[in-house]
mmCIF file of C-alpha atoms and ligand atoms in Angstrom:
data_model
loop_
_atom_site.group_PDB
_atom_site.id
_atom_site.type_symbol
_atom_site.label_atom_id
_atom_site.label_comp_id
_atom_site.label_asym_id
_atom_site.label_seq_id
_atom_site.Cartn_x
_atom_site.Cartn_y
_atom_site.Cartn_z
ATOM 1 C CA UNK C 1 -108.818 -174.246 72.139
ATOM 2 C CA UNK C 2 -110.728 -170.935 72.198
ATOM 3 C CA UNK C 3 -108.942 -168.060 73.927
ATOM 4 C CA UNK C 4 -111.208 -166.545 76.560
ATOM 5 C CA UNK C 5 -111.468 -162.800 77.141
ATOM 6 C CA UNK C 6 -113.069 -161.426 80.271
ATOM 7 C CA UNK C 7 -114.984 -158.155 79.777
ATOM 8 C CA UNK C 8 -116.296 -158.059 83.340
ATOM 9 C CA UNK C 9 -116.889 -154.579 84.804
ATOM 10 C CA UNK C 10 -115.509 -155.564 88.188
ATOM 11 C CA UNK C 11 -114.251 -157.595 89.851
ATOM 12 C CA UNK C 12 -112.392 -157.637 86.591
ATOM 13 C CA UNK C 13 -109.494 -159.242 84.786
ATOM 14 C CA UNK C 14 -105.974 -158.795 86.113
ATOM 15 C CA UNK C 15 -102.760 -159.060 84.090
ATOM 16 C CA UNK C 16 -101.892 -162.768 83.541
ATOM 17 C CA UNK C 17 -98.348 -162.056 84.817
ATOM 18 C CA UNK C 18 -99.830 -160.878 88.121
ATOM 19 C CA UNK C 19 -101.970 -164.007 88.421
ATOM 20 C CA UNK C 20 -98.867 -166.155 87.681
ATOM 21 C CA UNK C 21 -96.932 -164.370 90.434
ATOM 22 C CA UNK C 22 -99.801 -164.883 92.901
ATOM 23 C CA UNK C 23 -99.826 -168.583 92.010
ATOM 24 C CA UNK C 24 -96.060 -168.831 92.580
ATOM 25 C CA UNK C 25 -96.269 -166.951 95.884
ATOM 26 C CA UNK C 26 -99.214 -168.899 97.296
ATOM 27 C CA UNK C 27 -97.345 -171.746 99.011
ATOM 28 C CA UNK C 28 -94.736 -169.391 100.415
ATOM 29 C CA UNK C 29 -94.437 -165.644 100.008
ATOM 30 C CA UNK C 30 -90.953 -164.317 99.387
ATOM 31 C CA UNK C 31 -90.388 -160.711 100.353
ATOM 32 C CA UNK C 32 -87.274 -159.341 98.680
ATOM 33 C CA UNK C 33 -85.962 -162.884 98.228
ATOM 34 C CA UNK C 34 -86.535 -163.892 101.854
ATOM 35 C CA UNK C 35 -89.022 -166.741 102.395
ATOM 36 C CA UNK C 36 -91.680 -165.886 104.984
ATOM 37 C CA UNK C 37 -92.560 -169.506 105.797
ATOM 38 C CA UNK C 38 -96.192 -168.872 104.831
ATOM 39 C CA UNK C 39 -98.351 -167.125 102.265
ATOM 40 C CA UNK C 40 -98.946 -163.364 102.430
ATOM 41 C CA UNK C 41 -102.383 -164.097 103.935
ATOM 42 C CA UNK C 42 -100.804 -165.898 106.857
ATOM 43 C CA UNK C 43 -98.210 -163.462 108.150
ATOM 44 C CA UNK C 44 -98.614 -160.477 110.426
ATOM 45 C CA UNK C 45 -99.413 -157.121 108.885
ATOM 46 C CA UNK C 46 -97.142 -155.701 111.611
ATOM 47 C CA UNK C 47 -94.145 -157.710 110.412
ATOM 48 C CA UNK C 48 -91.277 -156.076 108.509
ATOM 49 C CA UNK C 49 -92.151 -157.879 105.270
ATOM 50 C CA UNK C 50 -95.721 -156.558 105.041
ATOM 51 C CA UNK C 51 -94.695 -153.088 106.155
ATOM 52 C CA UNK C 52 -92.102 -153.060 103.360
ATOM 53 C CA UNK C 53 -94.779 -154.203 100.893
ATOM 54 C CA UNK C 54 -97.263 -151.455 101.767
ATOM 55 C CA UNK C 55 -94.513 -148.779 101.794
ATOM 56 C CA UNK C 56 -93.343 -149.894 98.367
ATOM 57 C CA UNK C 57 -96.914 -149.979 97.026
ATOM 58 C CA UNK C 58 -97.430 -146.410 98.192
ATOM 59 C CA UNK C 59 -94.162 -145.300 96.580
ATOM 60 C CA UNK C 60 -95.029 -147.032 93.293
ATOM 61 C CA UNK C 61 -98.426 -145.335 93.298
ATOM 62 C CA UNK C 62 -96.792 -141.971 94.016
ATOM 63 C CA UNK C 63 -94.333 -142.511 91.158
ATOM 64 C CA UNK C 64 -96.996 -143.612 88.682
ATOM 65 C CA UNK C 65 -99.427 -140.776 89.409
ATOM 66 C CA UNK C 66 -96.803 -138.146 90.306
ATOM 67 C CA UNK C 67 -98.768 -137.506 93.505
ATOM 68 C CA UNK C 68 -97.703 -134.163 94.980
ATOM 69 C CA UNK C 69 -95.991 -134.408 98.379
ATOM 70 C CA UNK C 70 -98.847 -132.595 100.176
ATOM 71 C CA UNK C 71 -101.217 -135.534 99.561
ATOM 72 C CA UNK C 72 -101.526 -138.651 101.720
ATOM 73 C CA UNK C 73 -102.183 -142.114 100.349
ATOM 74 C CA UNK C 74 -104.513 -144.296 102.404
ATOM 75 C CA UNK C 75 -105.386 -147.960 101.960
ATOM 76 C CA UNK C 76 -108.901 -148.255 103.359
ATOM 77 C CA UNK C 77 -111.765 -150.781 103.408
ATOM 78 C CA UNK C 78 -115.481 -150.560 102.683
ATOM 79 C CA UNK C 79 -115.220 -150.097 98.920
ATOM 80 C CA UNK C 80 -116.393 -147.042 97.037
ATOM 81 C CA UNK C 81 -119.699 -147.171 98.912
ATOM 82 C CA UNK C 82 -117.675 -146.724 102.080
ATOM 83 C CA UNK C 83 -116.261 -143.534 100.557
ATOM 84 C CA UNK C 84 -119.759 -142.302 99.617
ATOM 85 C CA UNK C 85 -120.194 -141.946 103.409
ATOM 86 C CA UNK C 86 -116.606 -141.353 104.454
ATOM 87 C CA UNK C 87 -116.201 -138.254 102.272
ATOM 88 C CA UNK C 88 -119.110 -136.308 103.825
ATOM 89 C CA UNK C 89 -118.312 -137.654 107.308
ATOM 90 C CA UNK C 90 -114.809 -136.208 107.071
ATOM 91 C CA UNK C 91 -115.202 -133.200 104.803
ATOM 92 C CA UNK C 92 -118.730 -131.781 105.073
ATOM 93 C CA UNK C 93 -118.483 -129.050 107.673
ATOM 94 C CA UNK C 94 -121.447 -128.080 109.852
ATOM 95 C CA UNK C 95 -123.285 -125.121 108.298
ATOM 96 C CA UNK C 96 -121.787 -125.747 104.865
ATOM 97 C CA UNK C 97 -122.986 -127.696 101.846
ATOM 98 C CA UNK C 98 -121.537 -130.099 99.307
ATOM 99 C CA UNK C 99 -122.254 -129.898 95.568
ATOM 100 C CA UNK C 100 -122.535 -133.037 93.433
ATOM 101 C CA UNK C 101 -122.433 -133.446 89.662
ATOM 102 C CA UNK C 102 -124.599 -136.451 88.810
ATOM 103 C CA UNK C 103 -123.599 -138.269 85.637
ATOM 104 C CA UNK C 104 -124.733 -141.787 86.460
ATOM 105 C CA UNK C 105 -125.939 -144.159 89.127
ATOM 106 C CA UNK C 106 -122.741 -144.000 91.151
ATOM 107 C CA UNK C 107 -122.639 -140.246 91.601
ATOM 108 C CA UNK C 108 -126.403 -140.280 92.217
ATOM 109 C CA UNK C 109 -125.959 -142.856 94.989
ATOM 110 C CA UNK C 110 -123.018 -140.883 96.395
ATOM 111 C CA UNK C 111 -125.186 -137.743 96.589
ATOM 112 C CA UNK C 112 -127.990 -139.663 98.292
ATOM 113 C CA UNK C 113 -125.584 -141.206 100.781
ATOM 114 C CA UNK C 114 -123.973 -137.803 101.376
ATOM 115 C CA UNK C 115 -127.368 -136.281 102.181
ATOM 116 C CA UNK C 116 -127.497 -138.506 105.273
ATOM 117 C CA UNK C 117 -124.692 -136.395 106.735
ATOM 118 C CA UNK C 118 -125.540 -132.820 105.792
ATOM 119 C CA UNK C 119 -126.741 -130.499 103.071
ATOM 120 C CA UNK C 120 -126.077 -131.894 99.629
ATOM 121 C CA UNK C 121 -126.992 -130.045 96.425
ATOM 122 C CA UNK C 122 -127.140 -131.673 93.010
ATOM 123 C CA UNK C 123 -125.580 -128.946 90.869
ATOM 124 C CA UNK C 124 -126.262 -130.616 87.538
ATOM 125 C CA UNK C 125 -127.399 -133.999 86.292
ATOM 126 C CA UNK C 126 -127.466 -135.771 82.931
ATOM 127 C CA UNK C 127 -130.195 -138.171 84.079
ATOM 128 C CA UNK C 128 -132.808 -136.768 81.697
ATOM 129 C CA UNK C 129 -130.448 -137.785 78.849
ATOM 130 C CA UNK C 130 -130.202 -141.229 80.371
ATOM 131 C CA UNK C 131 -126.617 -140.421 81.356
ATOM 132 C CA UNK C 132 -125.411 -140.439 77.753
ATOM 133 C CA UNK C 133 -123.060 -137.602 78.643
ATOM 134 C CA UNK C 134 -120.862 -136.615 81.547
ATOM 135 C CA UNK C 135 -122.039 -133.679 83.651
ATOM 136 C CA UNK C 136 -119.670 -130.744 83.487
ATOM 137 C CA UNK C 137 -119.252 -128.462 86.456
ATOM 138 C CA UNK C 138 -117.320 -125.221 86.505
ATOM 139 C CA UNK C 139 -117.125 -122.046 88.518
ATOM 140 C CA UNK C 140 -119.906 -120.245 86.560
ATOM 141 C CA UNK C 141 -122.291 -123.126 87.026
ATOM 142 C CA UNK C 142 -121.656 -123.160 90.767
ATOM 143 C CA UNK C 143 -122.224 -119.388 90.992
ATOM 144 C CA UNK C 144 -125.388 -119.628 88.871
ATOM 145 C CA UNK C 145 -126.648 -122.378 91.124
ATOM 146 C CA UNK C 146 -126.139 -120.183 94.198
ATOM 147 C CA UNK C 147 -127.996 -117.262 92.590
ATOM 148 C CA UNK C 148 -130.884 -119.396 91.395
ATOM 149 C CA UNK C 149 -131.273 -121.009 94.773
ATOM 150 C CA UNK C 150 -130.681 -117.964 96.969
ATOM 151 C CA UNK C 151 -133.431 -117.549 99.533
ATOM 152 C CA UNK C 152 -134.517 -114.161 100.864
ATOM 153 C CA UNK C 153 -134.324 -115.481 104.430
ATOM 154 C CA UNK C 154 -130.673 -116.530 104.063
ATOM 155 C CA UNK C 155 -128.361 -113.552 103.750
ATOM 156 C CA UNK C 156 -125.256 -115.349 102.487
ATOM 157 C CA UNK C 157 -125.435 -118.786 100.902
ATOM 158 C CA UNK C 158 -123.525 -121.338 102.919
ATOM 159 C CA UNK C 159 -120.008 -122.044 101.662
ATOM 160 C CA UNK C 160 -119.200 -125.226 99.800
ATOM 161 C CA UNK C 161 -117.202 -127.822 101.738
ATOM 162 C CA UNK C 162 -116.380 -129.701 98.535
ATOM 163 C CA UNK C 163 -117.638 -130.400 95.030
ATOM 164 C CA UNK C 164 -117.972 -133.982 93.870
ATOM 165 C CA UNK C 165 -117.986 -135.951 90.639
ATOM 166 C CA UNK C 166 -117.503 -139.508 89.419
ATOM 167 C CA UNK C 167 -114.923 -139.310 86.634
ATOM 168 C CA UNK C 168 -115.907 -142.599 84.995
ATOM 169 C CA UNK C 169 -119.481 -143.827 85.297
ATOM 170 C CA UNK C 170 -119.053 -147.580 84.967
ATOM 171 C CA UNK C 171 -122.713 -148.449 84.295
ATOM 172 C CA UNK C 172 -123.524 -145.839 81.628
ATOM 173 C CA UNK C 173 -120.036 -145.596 80.115
ATOM 174 C CA UNK C 174 -119.352 -141.863 80.280
ATOM 175 C CA UNK C 175 -115.985 -140.426 81.299
ATOM 176 C CA UNK C 176 -114.880 -136.941 82.320
ATOM 177 C CA UNK C 177 -111.731 -136.499 80.238
ATOM 178 C CA UNK C 178 -110.665 -133.171 81.768
ATOM 179 C CA UNK C 179 -111.256 -132.423 85.441
ATOM 180 C CA UNK C 180 -112.740 -128.967 86.153
ATOM 181 C CA UNK C 181 -110.406 -126.339 87.581
ATOM 182 C CA UNK C 182 -110.776 -123.093 89.540
ATOM 183 C CA UNK C 183 -113.755 -124.350 91.476
ATOM 184 C CA UNK C 184 -114.715 -122.522 94.664
ATOM 185 C CA UNK C 185 -114.038 -125.630 96.797
ATOM 186 C CA UNK C 186 -111.824 -128.746 96.701
ATOM 187 C CA UNK C 187 -112.894 -131.301 94.112
ATOM 188 C CA UNK C 188 -113.604 -134.872 95.266
ATOM 189 C CA UNK C 189 -113.346 -137.526 92.555
ATOM 190 C CA UNK C 190 -114.600 -141.106 92.439
ATOM 191 C CA UNK C 191 -112.105 -142.519 89.924
ATOM 192 C CA UNK C 192 -112.835 -146.182 90.734
ATOM 193 C CA UNK C 193 -113.347 -147.494 87.221
ATOM 194 C CA UNK C 194 -110.588 -145.685 85.330
ATOM 195 C CA UNK C 195 -107.971 -145.361 88.055
ATOM 196 C CA UNK C 196 -104.438 -145.844 86.685
ATOM 197 C CA UNK C 197 -105.596 -145.824 83.060
ATOM 198 C CA UNK C 198 -104.468 -142.180 82.711
ATOM 199 C CA UNK C 199 -102.743 -139.457 84.674
ATOM 200 C CA UNK C 200 -104.558 -137.187 87.144
ATOM 201 C CA UNK C 201 -104.103 -133.425 87.259
ATOM 202 C CA UNK C 202 -104.163 -132.763 91.014
ATOM 203 C CA UNK C 203 -104.591 -128.987 90.624
ATOM 204 C CA UNK C 204 -107.744 -128.159 92.584
ATOM 205 C CA UNK C 205 -108.323 -131.759 93.597
ATOM 206 C CA UNK C 206 -108.901 -132.334 97.315
ATOM 207 C CA UNK C 207 -109.424 -136.071 97.265
ATOM 208 C CA UNK C 208 -109.464 -138.957 94.790
ATOM 209 C CA UNK C 209 -110.568 -142.455 95.638
ATOM 210 C CA UNK C 210 -110.843 -145.774 93.845
ATOM 211 C CA UNK C 211 -111.977 -149.260 94.744
ATOM 212 C CA UNK C 212 -109.345 -151.763 93.612
ATOM 213 C CA UNK C 213 -111.475 -154.333 91.856
ATOM 214 C CA UNK C 214 -111.652 -152.743 88.423
ATOM 215 C CA UNK C 215 -108.183 -151.839 87.330
ATOM 216 C CA UNK C 216 -105.730 -152.734 90.072
ATOM 217 C CA UNK C 217 -106.516 -155.717 92.245
ATOM 218 C CA UNK C 218 -109.078 -157.848 94.043
ATOM 219 C CA UNK C 219 -111.994 -156.298 95.926
ATOM 220 C CA UNK C 220 -111.147 -155.341 99.494
ATOM 221 C CA UNK C 221 -108.870 -152.330 99.385
ATOM 222 C CA UNK C 222 -109.938 -148.803 98.496
ATOM 223 C CA UNK C 223 -107.243 -146.285 97.707
ATOM 224 C CA UNK C 224 -107.781 -142.735 98.956
ATOM 225 C CA UNK C 225 -105.479 -139.858 98.000
ATOM 226 C CA UNK C 226 -106.257 -136.851 100.151
ATOM 227 C CA UNK C 227 -104.752 -133.384 100.429
ATOM 228 C CA UNK C 228 -103.094 -132.687 103.796
ATOM 229 C CA UNK C 229 -105.095 -129.561 104.597
ATOM 230 C CA UNK C 230 -108.380 -131.530 104.497
ATOM 231 C CA UNK C 231 -107.284 -134.020 107.128
ATOM 232 C CA UNK C 232 -108.117 -131.989 110.189
ATOM 233 C CA UNK C 233 -111.704 -131.153 109.187
ATOM 234 C CA UNK C 234 -113.301 -134.290 110.554
ATOM 235 C CA UNK C 235 -115.277 -134.178 113.776
ATOM 236 C CA UNK C 236 -113.774 -136.386 116.526
ATOM 237 C CA UNK C 237 -116.941 -138.475 116.832
ATOM 238 C CA UNK C 238 -116.557 -140.425 113.594
ATOM 239 C CA UNK C 239 -115.345 -144.041 113.772
ATOM 240 C CA UNK C 240 -111.556 -144.468 113.760
ATOM 241 C CA UNK C 241 -111.509 -146.681 110.658
ATOM 242 C CA UNK C 242 -113.388 -143.978 108.703
ATOM 243 C CA UNK C 243 -111.299 -141.104 109.981
ATOM 244 C CA UNK C 244 -108.821 -139.988 107.296
ATOM 245 C CA UNK C 245 -106.432 -138.241 109.712
ATOM 246 C CA UNK C 246 -106.459 -141.237 112.043
ATOM 247 C CA UNK C 247 -105.741 -143.673 109.213
ATOM 248 C CA UNK C 248 -103.013 -141.356 107.880
ATOM 249 C CA UNK C 249 -101.393 -141.151 111.329
ATOM 250 C CA UNK C 250 -101.246 -144.957 111.424
ATOM 251 C CA UNK C 251 -100.038 -145.255 107.816
ATOM 252 C CA UNK C 252 -103.168 -147.332 106.992
ATOM 253 C CA UNK C 253 -102.121 -149.953 109.572
ATOM 254 C CA UNK C 254 -104.366 -148.854 112.425
ATOM 255 C CA UNK C 255 -106.258 -152.141 112.250
ATOM 256 C CA UNK C 256 -105.766 -155.270 110.131
ATOM 257 C CA UNK C 257 -105.782 -154.203 106.487
ATOM 258 C CA UNK C 258 -107.029 -156.365 103.565
ATOM 259 C CA UNK C 259 -103.574 -157.914 103.180
ATOM 260 C CA UNK C 260 -104.202 -160.092 100.129
ATOM 261 C CA UNK C 261 -105.873 -157.295 98.197
ATOM 262 C CA UNK C 262 -103.008 -154.898 98.993
ATOM 263 C CA UNK C 263 -100.438 -157.522 98.004
ATOM 264 C CA UNK C 264 -102.070 -158.099 94.570
ATOM 265 C CA UNK C 265 -102.465 -154.345 94.098
ATOM 266 C CA UNK C 266 -98.726 -153.974 94.821
ATOM 267 C CA UNK C 267 -97.943 -156.563 92.129
ATOM 268 C CA UNK C 268 -100.212 -154.779 89.629
ATOM 269 C CA UNK C 269 -98.509 -151.450 90.327
ATOM 270 C CA UNK C 270 -95.135 -153.071 89.541
ATOM 271 C CA UNK C 271 -96.630 -154.517 86.344
ATOM 272 C CA UNK C 272 -97.873 -151.083 85.232
ATOM 273 C CA UNK C 273 -94.432 -149.607 85.870
ATOM 274 C CA UNK C 274 -92.740 -152.382 83.907
ATOM 275 C CA UNK C 275 -95.154 -151.918 80.994
ATOM 276 C CA UNK C 276 -94.304 -148.222 80.665
ATOM 277 C CA UNK C 277 -96.427 -146.488 83.302
ATOM 278 C CA UNK C 278 -99.607 -144.505 82.806
ATOM 279 C CA UNK C 279 -98.560 -143.111 79.428
ATOM 280 C CA UNK C 280 -98.494 -146.686 78.095
ATOM 281 C CA UNK C 281 -101.783 -147.545 79.845
ATOM 282 C CA UNK C 282 -103.441 -144.480 78.327
ATOM 283 C CA UNK C 283 -102.124 -145.206 74.811
ATOM 284 C CA UNK C 284 -103.410 -148.774 74.990
ATOM 285 C CA UNK C 285 -106.791 -147.627 76.339
ATOM 286 C CA UNK C 286 -107.192 -145.231 73.426
ATOM 287 C CA UNK C 287 -106.313 -147.945 70.896
ATOM 288 C CA UNK C 288 -108.707 -150.496 72.423
ATOM 289 C CA UNK C 289 -111.670 -148.185 72.920
ATOM 290 C CA UNK C 290 -111.326 -146.419 69.532
ATOM 291 C CA UNK C 291 -111.285 -149.766 67.774
ATOM 292 C CA UNK C 292 -114.561 -150.755 69.397
ATOM 293 C CA UNK C 293 -116.304 -147.360 69.070
ATOM 294 C CA UNK C 294 -115.286 -147.164 65.387
ATOM 295 C CA UNK C 295 -116.815 -150.589 64.784
ATOM 296 C CA UNK C 296 -119.988 -149.573 66.641
ATOM 297 C CA UNK C 297 -120.309 -146.299 64.733
ATOM 298 C CA UNK C 298 -120.022 -148.251 61.479
ATOM 299 C CA UNK C 299 -122.480 -150.925 62.624
ATOM 300 C CA UNK C 300 -125.987 -151.228 61.208
ATOM 301 C CA UNK C 301 -127.170 -153.246 64.167
ATOM 302 C CA UNK C 302 -125.562 -151.751 67.273
ATOM 303 C CA UNK C 303 -125.338 -148.236 68.649
ATOM 304 C CA UNK C 304 -122.998 -146.637 71.205
ATOM 305 C CA UNK C 305 -125.303 -144.026 72.783
ATOM 306 C CA UNK C 306 -122.802 -141.919 74.745
ATOM 307 C CA UNK C 307 -121.845 -138.508 73.281
ATOM 308 C CA UNK C 308 -118.535 -138.905 71.420
ATOM 309 C CA UNK C 309 -116.597 -136.434 73.579
ATOM 310 C CA UNK C 310 -117.674 -138.173 76.797
ATOM 311 C CA UNK C 311 -117.217 -141.796 75.808
ATOM 312 C CA UNK C 312 -115.468 -143.952 78.371
ATOM 313 C CA UNK C 313 -112.258 -145.682 77.363
ATOM 314 C CA UNK C 314 -112.846 -148.279 80.062
ATOM 315 C CA UNK C 315 -116.541 -149.196 79.818
ATOM 316 C CA UNK C 316 -117.987 -149.256 76.320
ATOM 317 C CA UNK C 317 -121.784 -149.368 76.496
ATOM 318 C CA UNK C 318 -123.818 -150.352 73.435
ATOM 319 C CA UNK C 319 -127.064 -151.969 72.391
ATOM 320 C CA UNK C 320 -129.234 -152.946 69.446
ATOM 321 C CA UNK C 321 -132.406 -151.312 70.765
ATOM 322 C CA UNK C 322 -133.980 -154.745 71.172
ATOM 323 C CA UNK C 323 -133.548 -156.744 74.396
ATOM 324 C CA UNK C 324 -133.906 -160.116 72.619
ATOM 325 C CA UNK C 325 -131.211 -159.273 70.065
ATOM 326 C CA UNK C 326 -128.950 -158.069 72.880
ATOM 327 C CA UNK C 327 -129.416 -161.315 74.805
ATOM 328 C CA UNK C 328 -128.736 -163.336 71.629
ATOM 329 C CA UNK C 329 -125.533 -161.365 71.006
ATOM 330 C CA UNK C 330 -124.291 -161.907 74.577
ATOM 331 C CA UNK C 331 -124.876 -165.666 74.124
ATOM 332 C CA UNK C 332 -123.215 -165.615 70.697
ATOM 333 C CA UNK C 333 -120.160 -163.963 72.250
ATOM 334 C CA UNK C 334 -120.006 -166.412 75.161
ATOM 335 C CA UNK C 335 -119.867 -169.308 72.702
ATOM 336 C CA UNK C 336 -116.739 -167.600 71.284
ATOM 337 C CA UNK C 337 -115.058 -167.130 74.683
ATOM 338 C CA UNK C 338 -116.034 -163.461 75.024
ATOM 339 C CA UNK C 339 -117.375 -163.321 78.561
ATOM 340 C CA UNK C 340 -119.367 -160.958 80.798
ATOM 341 C CA UNK C 341 -120.649 -158.597 78.113
ATOM 342 C CA UNK C 342 -124.166 -158.247 79.525
ATOM 343 C CA UNK C 343 -124.912 -154.641 80.473
ATOM 344 C CA UNK C 344 -125.704 -153.588 84.039
ATOM 345 C CA UNK C 345 -129.218 -154.593 85.116
ATOM 346 C CA UNK C 346 -130.392 -150.961 85.357
ATOM 347 C CA UNK C 347 -129.060 -150.104 81.874
ATOM 348 C CA UNK C 348 -129.508 -153.306 79.856
ATOM 349 C CA UNK C 349 -127.798 -153.823 76.502
ATOM 350 C CA UNK C 350 -124.098 -154.650 76.468
ATOM 351 C CA UNK C 351 -121.023 -153.301 78.165
ATOM 352 C CA UNK C 352 -117.450 -154.215 77.274
ATOM 353 C CA UNK C 353 -115.094 -153.284 80.086
ATOM 354 C CA UNK C 354 -111.625 -152.702 78.691
ATOM 355 C CA UNK C 355 -109.421 -152.237 81.721
ATOM 356 C CA UNK C 356 -105.598 -152.072 81.670
ATOM 357 C CA UNK C 357 -105.174 -155.855 81.565
ATOM 358 C CA UNK C 358 -107.318 -156.336 78.430
ATOM 359 C CA UNK C 359 -105.126 -157.139 75.425
ATOM 360 C CA UNK C 360 -105.954 -155.513 72.076
ATOM 361 C CA UNK C 361 -106.604 -159.036 70.770
ATOM 362 C CA UNK C 362 -109.657 -159.216 73.056
ATOM 363 C CA UNK C 363 -111.206 -156.198 71.348
ATOM 364 C CA UNK C 364 -110.285 -157.541 67.910
ATOM 365 C CA UNK C 365 -112.088 -160.772 68.783
ATOM 366 C CA UNK C 366 -115.148 -158.821 69.952
ATOM 367 C CA UNK C 367 -115.252 -156.713 66.781
ATOM 368 C CA UNK C 368 -114.923 -159.879 64.671
ATOM 369 C CA UNK C 369 -117.820 -161.464 66.593
ATOM 370 C CA UNK C 370 -119.939 -158.342 66.020
ATOM 371 C CA UNK C 371 -119.316 -158.492 62.274
ATOM 372 C CA UNK C 372 -120.120 -162.213 62.196
ATOM 373 C CA UNK C 373 -123.347 -161.612 64.140
ATOM 374 C CA UNK C 374 -124.379 -158.765 61.870
ATOM 375 C CA UNK C 375 -123.914 -160.952 58.817
ATOM 376 C CA UNK C 376 -126.300 -163.648 60.145
HETATM 377 C C1 PLP B 1 -117.533 -145.679 89.700
HETATM 378 C C2 PLP B 1 -117.988 -146.569 90.812
HETATM 379 N N1 PLP B 1 -118.195 -146.034 92.026
HETATM 380 C C3 PLP B 1 -118.621 -146.794 93.049
HETATM 381 C C4 PLP B 1 -118.842 -148.154 92.917
HETATM 382 C C5 PLP B 1 -119.259 -148.979 94.102
HETATM 383 O O1 PLP B 1 -118.159 -149.761 94.481
HETATM 384 P P1 PLP B 1 -118.182 -150.809 95.696
HETATM 385 O O2 PLP B 1 -119.090 -151.906 95.283
HETATM 386 O O3 PLP B 1 -116.750 -151.224 95.810
HETATM 387 O O4 PLP B 1 -118.634 -150.107 96.905
HETATM 388 C C6 PLP B 1 -118.631 -148.751 91.672
HETATM 389 C C7 PLP B 1 -118.862 -150.190 91.495
HETATM 390 O O5 PLP B 1 -118.848 -150.744 90.436
HETATM 391 C C8 PLP B 1 -118.200 -147.921 90.592
HETATM 392 O O6 PLP B 1 -117.987 -148.460 89.384
#
């Protein structure tokens, strides 16, 4: 029987051990050895068992990421798109502006969504390079931007409420490997597609968020890590479920949370801990992605277009330069159990998503298929 490997960009593969645990827990969920008489989807989120689960998930996340004590962890809904709006709703102060680095479709959409709520400036963009590199922002760039855009009728440029970037652009496969520091405003990071594949340096970071469905669980829960001092910025008029301070006050249990998604996320967090934490996840990600990029760089048929220093360890984008050859390769791979390699519709080509749960054997099988295809 052919072993199947799932290279889906998200919803994406979860560790088989987590799936096995979900299967075992489905008829009756046991919380700390005590049967709940029902599955996790069928018990109250206000009961002791679920409260213990969400508390433990938060603690595991804090341990894994070494989250400083002055940050809150929120389990929210609405996905990353929800955060595209939630961030400006909560953080963009009247009379101020927000600066976005655009390095792909997700940060571009976030900037467009943000502009519905206030003044948004695109500080830099790699769009003209077809997002084959990440966009770097630093203090000098921000200052230069202010000077270049100063208007004689405005005496002092408005202050920045926050600066924003997407640290792994899932569609185009570029990753920001070092977050900028010493910026003139808190940094907001969309880390959705490489969350928990590496550590995060929280110095200068105001907020990090990630949708679960790439690296940690099923779609439904969005994790937000926000610095305490940013909580009281939000105007009162925003909806309660989008209000960071309100959700923090209620420990993410203001209304019914996505219980199943949180439960699977909690299991995945335990799995990451058991496997050796983020250091182990990072080591594995480097092994997997280097193996594939090395094969692509040596290939006569396929090219990985992203600049070497910005290549994503999670989403490896490549193509042959010919749409028909790309489609034939995707089909060739499917026949060998290598699934979901078709690139995003706006990018085309191929994309191999190598999240935490992907075993090295999956990448070996993909490289072998590439060699076989090239020899045809
Ligand atoms: C980096 C990134 N940000 C935002 C999104 C949008 O996420 P959602 O569909 O959960 O709103 C995605 C989806 O793939 C993504 O990869």
